[in-house]
Coordinates of C-alpha atoms in Angstrom, one line a residue:
M245 CA 0.0 0.0 0.0
F246 CA 1.0 3.6 -0.4
E247 CA 2.2 6.0 2.2
A248 CA -0.2 8.9 2.5
G249 CA 2.5 11.5 2.2
D250 CA 3.9 10.0 -1.0
I251 CA 0.6 9.6 -2.9
R252 CA -0.1 13.4 -2.6
E253 CA 2.8 13.9 -4.9
W254 CA 0.9 12.1 -7.6
R255 CA -1.8 14.8 -7.9
D256 CA -2.6 15.5 -11.5
H257 CA -1.0 12.2 -12.7
D258 CA -3.1 10.1 -15.1
V259 CA -5.3 7.4 -13.5
V260 CA -5.7 4.4 -15.8
D261 CA -7.7 1.2 -15.6
P262 CA -6.2 -2.4 -15.7
G263 CA -6.1 -2.3 -19.5
G264 CA -4.3 1.0 -19.6
S265 CA -7.3 3.2 -20.6
K266 CA -7.1 6.7 -19.2
I267 CA -9.9 7.4 -16.7
G268 CA -8.8 11.0 -15.7
K269 CA -6.4 12.8 -13.4
L270 CA -5.8 12.1 -9.8
E271 CA -7.2 15.0 -7.8
A272 CA -7.0 14.0 -4.1
V273 CA -6.6 11.0 -1.7
Y274 CA -9.0 10.0 1.0
V275 CA -7.7 7.9 3.9
D276 CA -9.5 5.4 6.0
T277 CA -9.9 7.2 9.4
R278 CA -9.5 3.9 11.2
T279 CA -6.1 3.2 9.8
D280 CA -4.9 6.5 8.3
Q281 CA -4.0 4.6 5.1
P282 CA -5.0 5.8 1.6
F283 CA -8.3 4.1 0.7
F284 CA -10.0 6.1 -2.1
A285 CA -8.8 8.7 -4.7
T286 CA -10.9 11.2 -6.5
V287 CA -10.4 11.4 -10.2
T288 CA -11.2 14.4 -12.4
T289 CA -13.4 13.3 -15.3
G290 CA -15.7 14.8 -17.9
M291 CA -15.7 17.5 -20.5
P292 CA -13.8 20.8 -19.8
T293 CA -17.1 22.6 -19.1
R294 CA -18.6 19.7 -17.1
R295 CA -15.9 18.3 -14.9
K296 CA -16.6 16.2 -11.8
L297 CA -14.7 14.1 -9.3
V298 CA -15.4 10.4 -9.1
F299 CA -14.2 8.1 -6.4
V300 CA -12.1 5.0 -7.0
P301 CA -10.6 2.6 -4.4
L302 CA -6.9 2.5 -4.1
E303 CA -6.7 -1.2 -3.0
G304 CA -4.7 -3.1 -5.6
A305 CA -3.5 0.1 -7.3
T306 CA 0.0 0.3 -8.7
V307 CA 2.2 3.2 -9.6
G308 CA 4.2 3.8 -12.8
P309 CA 6.0 6.8 -14.2
G310 CA 3.3 9.5 -14.5
Y311 CA 0.3 7.3 -13.7
V312 CA -1.6 5.3 -11.1
R313 CA -3.2 2.1 -12.3
V314 CA -6.3 1.2 -10.4
A315 CA -8.0 -2.2 -10.2
Y316 CA -11.3 -1.1 -11.6
G317 CA -12.4 -0.6 -15.2
K318 CA -13.0 2.8 -16.7
N319 CA -16.7 2.4 -17.0
D320 CA -17.1 1.3 -13.4
V321 CA -15.1 4.3 -12.2
R322 CA -16.9 6.8 -14.4
S323 CA -20.3 5.6 -13.2
A324 CA -19.2 5.9 -9.5
P325 CA -20.7 8.5 -7.2
S326 CA -19.2 11.9 -7.8
I327 CA -19.0 15.4 -6.4
E328 CA -18.4 18.8 -8.0
T329 CA -14.8 19.8 -8.6
D330 CA -15.1 22.3 -5.8
G331 CA -17.4 20.2 -3.7
E332 CA -16.9 18.2 -0.5
L333 CA -18.0 14.6 0.2
P334 CA -21.0 14.7 2.6
A335 CA -21.0 12.1 5.4
E336 CA -24.2 10.6 4.1
G337 CA -22.5 10.1 0.7
E338 CA -19.9 7.7 2.0
P339 CA -22.1 4.5 2.1
G340 CA -23.0 5.0 -1.6
I341 CA -19.3 5.1 -2.7
F342 CA -18.5 1.9 -0.8
G343 CA -21.7 0.3 -2.1
H344 CA -20.9 1.1 -5.8
Y345 CA -17.7 -0.9 -5.5
E346 CA -19.4 -3.6 -3.3
L347 CA -17.2 -2.8 -0.4
E348 CA -18.4 -3.1 3.2
Y349 CA -19.1 0.2 4.9
E350 CA -18.7 0.9 8.6
T351 CA -18.3 4.2 10.3
G352 CA -15.3 4.8 12.5
T353 CA -15.1 3.3 15.9
G354 CA -16.7 6.3 17.5
G355 CA -19.3 6.7 14.8
E356 CA -17.2 9.3 13.0
R357 CA -16.8 9.5 9.2
R358 CA -14.9 6.7 7.5
L359 CA -13.1 8.9 4.9
A360 CA -10.9 11.9 5.4
R361 CA -9.3 14.0 2.6
R362 CA -5.5 14.4 2.7

């Protein structure tokens, strides 16, 4: 897995699917609040006048020169829950992101949010 401090340096790198198809640009990293490990990334997608940020899990991701390869296909990522490019992820939006990728969702140990932007 990645160190949270290192992955921030990959901002604006291409995000590609397992077949090498470009999905978009890495915008931010969200860590799991229980472990403080990178868990999701937001990827900038869409047309220049209609950009949005979609979420993709970082589990199974690999890094190459100038890109991050994720374990999910381009169509799966582009149809994932999204936020505006200047938006924030509301707490009630977290379960939908996990559900889209069929990942189990639990709040933090004290009922706090599961994801935090780094």
